[in-house]
PDB file of C-alpha atoms in Angstrom:
ATOM      1  CA  MET A   1     -12.371  85.184  -8.281  1.00 51.00           C
ATOM      2  CA  LYS A   2     -12.454  83.534  -4.897  1.00 65.00           C
ATOM      3  CA  ASN A   3     -12.105  79.752  -5.045  1.00 84.00           C
ATOM      4  CA  THR A   4     -13.574  79.367  -8.513  1.00 92.00           C
ATOM      5  CA  MET A   5     -12.502  76.984 -11.229  1.00 96.00           C
ATOM      6  CA  VAL A   6     -13.710  79.005 -14.234  1.00 96.00           C
ATOM      7  CA  ASN A   7     -11.721  78.100 -17.349  1.00 95.00           C
ATOM      8  CA  PHE A   8     -10.933  81.563 -18.660  1.00 92.00           C
ATOM      9  CA  GLY A   9      -8.897  80.069 -21.506  1.00 92.00           C
ATOM     10  CA  PHE A  10     -12.101  78.549 -22.908  1.00 95.00           C
ATOM     11  CA  ILE A  11     -14.012  81.821 -22.536  1.00 94.00           C
ATOM     12  CA  SER A  12     -11.151  83.801 -24.064  1.00 92.00           C
ATOM     13  CA  ARG A  13     -11.156  81.526 -27.127  1.00 93.00           C
ATOM     14  CA  LEU A  14     -14.908  82.099 -27.532  1.00 93.00           C
ATOM     15  CA  GLU A  15     -14.323  85.847 -27.305  1.00 87.00           C
ATOM     16  CA  GLY A  16     -11.490  85.730 -29.831  1.00 86.00           C
ATOM     17  CA  GLY A  17      -8.688  86.194 -27.300  1.00 90.00           C
ATOM     18  CA  PRO A  18      -7.126  89.476 -26.271  1.00 94.00           C
ATOM     19  CA  VAL A  19      -7.365  92.093 -29.021  1.00 96.00           C
ATOM     20  CA  CYS A  20      -5.098  95.127 -29.027  1.00 98.00           C
ATOM     21  CA  LYS A  21      -6.874  97.121 -31.760  1.00 98.00           C
ATOM     22  CA  GLY A  22     -10.308  98.506 -30.962  1.00 98.00           C
ATOM     23  CA  TYR A  23     -13.225  97.200 -33.013  1.00 97.00           C
ATOM     24  CA  VAL A  24     -17.039  97.264 -32.911  1.00 96.00           C
ATOM     25  CA  PRO A  25     -18.532  93.754 -33.126  1.00 92.00           C
ATOM     26  CA  ASP A  26     -21.733  93.442 -35.146  1.00 88.00           C
ATOM     27  CA  PRO A  27     -22.676  97.156 -35.165  1.00 91.00           C
ATOM     28  CA  GLU A  28     -25.748  96.482 -37.313  1.00 89.00           C
ATOM     29  CA  HIS A  29     -27.400  93.987 -34.973  1.00 87.00           C
ATOM     30  CA  SER A  30     -26.006  94.527 -31.489  1.00 87.00           C
ATOM     31  CA  ASN A  31     -25.703  97.362 -29.026  1.00 90.00           C
ATOM     32  CA  SER A  32     -21.924  96.995 -28.877  1.00 93.00           C
ATOM     33  CA  GLY A  33     -19.431  99.778 -28.656  1.00 97.00           C
ATOM     34  CA  VAL A  34     -15.695  99.896 -29.192  1.00 98.00           C
ATOM     35  CA  THR A  35     -14.342  96.637 -27.816  1.00 97.00           C
ATOM     36  CA  ILE A  36     -10.788  95.929 -26.695  1.00 97.00           C
ATOM     37  CA  ALA A  37      -8.854  93.195 -24.859  1.00 97.00           C
ATOM     38  CA  THR A  38     -11.030  90.062 -24.450  1.00 94.00           C
ATOM     39  CA  GLY A  39     -14.496  91.395 -25.180  1.00 91.00           C
ATOM     40  CA  PHE A  40     -14.272  94.541 -23.013  1.00 95.00           C
ATOM     41  CA  ASP A  41     -17.084  96.666 -24.488  1.00 96.00           C
ATOM     42  CA  LEU A  42     -16.426 100.337 -23.773  1.00 98.00           C
ATOM     43  CA  GLY A  43     -19.860 101.236 -25.134  1.00 97.00           C
ATOM     44  CA  GLN A  44     -21.384  99.712 -22.004  1.00 95.00           C
ATOM     45  CA  ARG A  45     -19.041 101.587 -19.665  1.00 97.00           C
ATOM     46  CA  SER A  46     -18.702 105.098 -18.243  1.00 98.00           C
ATOM     47  CA  HIS A  47     -15.670 107.145 -17.272  1.00 98.00           C
ATOM     48  CA  ASN A  48     -16.482 106.420 -13.609  1.00 98.00           C
ATOM     49  CA  ASP A  49     -16.622 102.670 -14.315  1.00 96.00           C
ATOM     50  CA  LEU A  50     -13.130 102.814 -15.757  1.00 98.00           C
ATOM     51  CA  GLN A  51     -11.818 104.823 -12.807  1.00 98.00           C
ATOM     52  CA  ASN A  52     -13.193 102.250 -10.367  1.00 97.00           C
ATOM     53  CA  LEU A  53     -12.109  99.207 -12.360  1.00 97.00           C
ATOM     54  CA  LEU A  54      -8.808  99.851 -14.103  1.00 98.00           C
ATOM     55  CA  PRO A  55      -5.379 101.289 -13.336  1.00 97.00           C
ATOM     56  CA  GLN A  56      -5.533 105.063 -13.716  1.00 97.00           C
ATOM     57  CA  SER A  57      -2.996 105.032 -16.565  1.00 97.00           C
ATOM     58  CA  LEU A  58      -5.581 103.320 -18.813  1.00 98.00           C
ATOM     59  CA  VAL A  59      -8.513 105.609 -18.028  1.00 98.00           C
ATOM     60  CA  PRO A  60      -7.595 108.548 -20.328  1.00 98.00           C
ATOM     61  CA  ILE A  61      -6.780 106.144 -23.169  1.00 98.00           C
ATOM     62  CA  LEU A  62     -10.132 104.323 -23.005  1.00 99.00           C
ATOM     63  CA  SER A  63     -12.545 106.994 -21.711  1.00 98.00           C
ATOM     64  CA  PRO A  64     -13.216 108.728 -25.046  1.00 98.00           C
ATOM     65  CA  TYR A  65     -14.895 105.527 -26.292  1.00 99.00           C
ATOM     66  CA  CYS A  66     -17.226 105.113 -23.309  1.00 98.00           C
ATOM     67  CA  GLY A  67     -20.958 105.109 -23.918  1.00 98.00           C
ATOM     68  CA  MET A  68     -20.789 105.097 -27.727  1.00 97.00           C
ATOM     69  CA  THR A  69     -22.455 102.186 -29.508  1.00 97.00           C
ATOM     70  CA  LYS A  70     -23.287 100.935 -32.986  1.00 96.00           C
ATOM     71  CA  GLN A  71     -22.466 103.244 -35.893  1.00 96.00           C
ATOM     72  CA  ASP A  72     -21.513 106.132 -33.589  1.00 97.00           C
ATOM     73  CA  ALA A  73     -18.763 103.921 -32.167  1.00 98.00           C
ATOM     74  CA  VAL A  74     -17.668 102.833 -35.655  1.00 97.00           C
ATOM     75  CA  ALA A  75     -17.476 106.455 -36.828  1.00 97.00           C
ATOM     76  CA  TYR A  76     -15.488 107.569 -33.792  1.00 98.00           C
ATOM     77  CA  LEU A  77     -13.105 104.645 -34.124  1.00 97.00           C
ATOM     78  CA  VAL A  78     -12.353 105.702 -37.714  1.00 98.00           C
ATOM     79  CA  LEU A  79     -11.481 109.207 -36.484  1.00 98.00           C
ATOM     80  CA  ALA A  80      -9.575 108.027 -33.413  1.00 98.00           C
ATOM     81  CA  PRO A  81      -8.286 104.441 -33.752  1.00 98.00           C
ATOM     82  CA  LEU A  82      -7.653 102.665 -30.455  1.00 99.00           C
ATOM     83  CA  GLU A  83      -4.595 100.488 -29.954  1.00 98.00           C
ATOM     84  CA  ILE A  84      -3.149  99.133 -26.710  1.00 98.00           C
ATOM     85  CA  SER A  85      -0.269  96.817 -25.854  1.00 98.00           C
ATOM     86  CA  ILE A  86      -0.736  93.122 -25.089  1.00 97.00           C
ATOM     87  CA  ASP A  87       0.294  93.850 -21.487  1.00 97.00           C
ATOM     88  CA  GLU A  88      -2.465  96.468 -21.244  1.00 98.00           C
ATOM     89  CA  ALA A  89      -4.968  94.013 -22.758  1.00 97.00           C
ATOM     90  CA  ASP A  90      -3.962  91.361 -20.217  1.00 96.00           C
ATOM     91  CA  LEU A  91      -4.309  93.873 -17.380  1.00 97.00           C
ATOM     92  CA  ILE A  92      -7.793  94.890 -18.568  1.00 97.00           C
ATOM     93  CA  ASP A  93      -8.762  91.219 -18.780  1.00 95.00           C
ATOM     94  CA  LEU A  94      -7.584  90.551 -15.234  1.00 94.00           C
ATOM     95  CA  CYS A  95      -9.552  93.498 -13.830  1.00 96.00           C
ATOM     96  CA  VAL A  96     -12.703  92.700 -15.801  1.00 94.00           C
ATOM     97  CA  LYS A  97     -12.663  88.988 -14.949  1.00 93.00           C
ATOM     98  CA  SER A  98     -12.390  89.783 -11.258  1.00 93.00           C
ATOM     99  CA  GLN A  99     -15.276  92.251 -11.326  1.00 93.00           C
ATOM    100  CA  LEU A 100     -17.628  90.174 -13.461  1.00 92.00           C
ATOM    101  CA  LEU A 101     -16.951  86.955 -11.593  1.00 96.00           C
ATOM    102  CA  GLU A 102     -17.496  88.656  -8.243  1.00 95.00           C
ATOM    103  CA  GLN A 103     -20.888  89.960  -9.463  1.00 95.00           C
ATOM    104  CA  LEU A 104     -21.859  86.552 -10.846  1.00 97.00           C
ATOM    105  CA  GLN A 105     -20.903  84.753  -7.628  1.00 97.00           C
ATOM    106  CA  TYR A 106     -22.884  87.243  -5.550  1.00 97.00           C
ATOM    107  CA  ARG A 107     -26.021  86.880  -7.693  1.00 97.00           C
ATOM    108  CA  TYR A 108     -25.737  83.107  -7.883  1.00 98.00           C
ATOM    109  CA  ASN A 109     -25.093  82.573  -4.185  1.00 97.00           C
ATOM    110  CA  ARG A 110     -28.038  84.792  -3.221  1.00 97.00           C
ATOM    111  CA  VAL A 111     -30.585  82.538  -4.913  1.00 96.00           C
ATOM    112  CA  SER A 112     -29.070  79.059  -5.238  1.00 96.00           C
ATOM    113  CA  ASN A 113     -28.890  76.276  -2.664  1.00 94.00           C
ATOM    114  CA  VAL A 114     -25.387  75.434  -3.918  1.00 96.00           C
ATOM    115  CA  SER A 115     -22.692  78.102  -3.881  1.00 96.00           C
ATOM    116  CA  PHE A 116     -21.127  78.973  -7.220  1.00 97.00           C
ATOM    117  CA  ASN A 117     -17.654  77.844  -6.175  1.00 96.00           C
ATOM    118  CA  ARG A 118     -18.989  74.339  -5.378  1.00 96.00           C
ATOM    119  CA  LEU A 119     -20.224  73.761  -8.932  1.00 96.00           C
ATOM    120  CA  PRO A 120     -18.097  71.582 -11.213  1.00 95.00           C
ATOM    121  CA  GLU A 121     -15.554  73.495 -13.308  1.00 96.00           C
ATOM    122  CA  ARG A 122     -17.437  72.945 -16.579  1.00 96.00           C
ATOM    123  CA  CYS A 123     -20.645  74.337 -15.076  1.00 97.00           C
ATOM    124  CA  GLN A 124     -18.909  77.377 -13.566  1.00 97.00           C
ATOM    125  CA  THR A 125     -17.230  78.045 -16.898  1.00 97.00           C
ATOM    126  CA  VAL A 126     -20.378  77.901 -19.024  1.00 98.00           C
ATOM    127  CA  VAL A 127     -22.450  80.001 -16.619  1.00 98.00           C
ATOM    128  CA  ALA A 128     -19.613  82.549 -16.483  1.00 97.00           C
ATOM    129  CA  SER A 129     -19.284  82.570 -20.276  1.00 97.00           C
ATOM    130  CA  VAL A 130     -22.945  83.409 -20.829  1.00 98.00           C
ATOM    131  CA  SER A 131     -22.866  85.900 -17.958  1.00 96.00           C
ATOM    132  CA  PHE A 132     -19.832  87.700 -19.381  1.00 92.00           C
ATOM    133  CA  GLN A 133     -21.693  88.157 -22.660  1.00 90.00           C
ATOM    134  CA  TYR A 134     -25.133  89.043 -21.261  1.00 91.00           C
ATOM    135  CA  GLY A 135     -24.559  90.497 -17.803  1.00 90.00           C
ATOM    136  CA  ASN A 136     -27.373  89.912 -15.327  1.00 94.00           C
ATOM    137  CA  LEU A 137     -28.659  86.499 -16.378  1.00 97.00           C
ATOM    138  CA  ALA A 138     -31.787  86.649 -14.226  1.00 97.00           C
ATOM    139  CA  ASN A 139     -32.966  89.598 -16.327  1.00 97.00           C
ATOM    140  CA  ARG A 140     -31.408  88.894 -19.714  1.00 96.00           C
ATOM    141  CA  CYS A 141     -31.562  85.067 -19.901  1.00 98.00           C
ATOM    142  CA  PRO A 142     -34.098  83.913 -17.297  1.00 98.00           C
ATOM    143  CA  LYS A 143     -34.553  80.342 -18.623  1.00 98.00           C
ATOM    144  CA  PHE A 144     -30.794  79.783 -18.676  1.00 98.00           C
ATOM    145  CA  TRP A 145     -30.464  81.324 -15.210  1.00 98.00           C
ATOM    146  CA  GLN A 146     -33.231  79.170 -13.739  1.00 98.00           C
ATOM    147  CA  LYS A 147     -31.696  75.977 -15.084  1.00 97.00           C
ATOM    148  CA  SER A 148     -28.293  76.931 -13.688  1.00 97.00           C
ATOM    149  CA  MET A 149     -29.829  77.812 -10.295  1.00 96.00           C
ATOM    150  CA  SER A 150     -31.433  74.383 -10.042  1.00 96.00           C
ATOM    151  CA  GLN A 151     -28.310  72.646 -11.404  1.00 96.00           C
ATOM    152  CA  ASP A 152     -30.395  71.181 -14.249  1.00 97.00           C
ATOM    153  CA  TRP A 153     -27.366  70.608 -16.485  1.00 96.00           C
ATOM    154  CA  ILE A 154     -29.209  68.462 -19.037  1.00 96.00           C
ATOM    155  CA  GLY A 155     -31.830  71.204 -19.333  1.00 97.00           C
ATOM    156  CA  LEU A 156     -29.057  73.801 -19.545  1.00 98.00           C
ATOM    157  CA  VAL A 157     -27.452  71.972 -22.479  1.00 98.00           C
ATOM    158  CA  GLN A 158     -30.843  71.909 -24.235  1.00 98.00           C
ATOM    159  CA  GLU A 159     -31.354  75.614 -23.487  1.00 98.00           C
ATOM    160  CA  LEU A 160     -27.937  76.456 -24.951  1.00 98.00           C
ATOM    161  CA  ARG A 161     -28.682  74.454 -28.098  1.00 98.00           C
ATOM    162  CA  ASP A 162     -31.974  76.330 -28.572  1.00 98.00           C
ATOM    163  CA  PHE A 163     -30.937  79.688 -27.100  1.00 98.00           C
ATOM    164  CA  GLY A 164     -32.268  81.794 -29.961  1.00 95.00           C
ATOM    165  CA  ASP A 165     -29.624  84.517 -30.010  1.00 95.00           C
ATOM    166  CA  ARG A 166     -27.271  85.621 -32.793  1.00 91.00           C
ATOM    167  CA  TYR A 167     -24.460  83.427 -31.453  1.00 94.00           C
ATOM    168  CA  PRO A 168     -25.499  79.789 -32.031  1.00 97.00           C
ATOM    169  CA  THR A 169     -21.907  78.691 -32.663  1.00 97.00           C
ATOM    170  CA  ARG A 170     -20.821  80.002 -29.277  1.00 97.00           C
ATOM    171  CA  ARG A 171     -23.849  78.545 -27.502  1.00 98.00           C
ATOM    172  CA  ASN A 172     -23.219  75.136 -29.092  1.00 98.00           C
ATOM    173  CA  GLN A 173     -19.557  75.259 -28.085  1.00 97.00           C
ATOM    174  CA  GLU A 174     -20.667  75.976 -24.511  1.00 98.00           C
ATOM    175  CA  ALA A 175     -23.147  73.074 -24.650  1.00 98.00           C
ATOM    176  CA  ASP A 176     -20.441  70.792 -26.053  1.00 97.00           C
ATOM    177  CA  TYR A 177     -18.079  71.884 -23.284  1.00 97.00           C
ATOM    178  CA  LEU A 178     -20.634  70.790 -20.671  1.00 95.00           C
ATOM    179  CA  VAL A 179     -21.312  67.471 -22.395  1.00 94.00           C
ATOM    180  CA  LEU A 180     -17.710  66.597 -23.240  1.00 85.00           C
ATOM    181  CA  ARG A 181     -16.389  67.417 -19.783  1.00 63.00           C
ATOM    182  CA  GLY A 182     -18.561  64.872 -18.040  1.00 50.00           C
ATOM    183  CA  LYS A 183     -22.150  63.984 -17.384  1.00 46.00           C
ATOM    184  CA  ALA A 184     -24.476  66.835 -18.203  1.00 42.00           C
TER     185      ALA A 184
END
């Protein structure tokens, strides 16, 4: 998280804050797995990911939920409920934020004329928020990515308002955050 100004409090509120009981968000319409802490989706992770990312004490607790998504994750969670402490949730959040932000900065800095850490706080925060939900933005959200690369913040607000995903409330909150924090 080198020299960034990402407002993780804003992103955490969008994600529902740190959650200590495992749950599967929108199993009917998404590819989500068991999720814990602030949006940490174990369905998108492997045992090796956990070993490389988290303190070793958390790996055996979380590993059984890795790779399972949708109804398989729901069924397993019924058989083996997952609960962690708030300290463990905060630790997961810290590790995940560092990894995801490092990946985002690398991708952004490779293709943009302006380095990620030189963007205004509101812009860093919104790009990070969408990236944390979708991963590689160049592949998953190319219009959004292109507008962020060219620092077309007015176009980015319009793209968020007409994003077309299942999360219009979140996208509008991100657009509002850009607009209300200064000139977009």
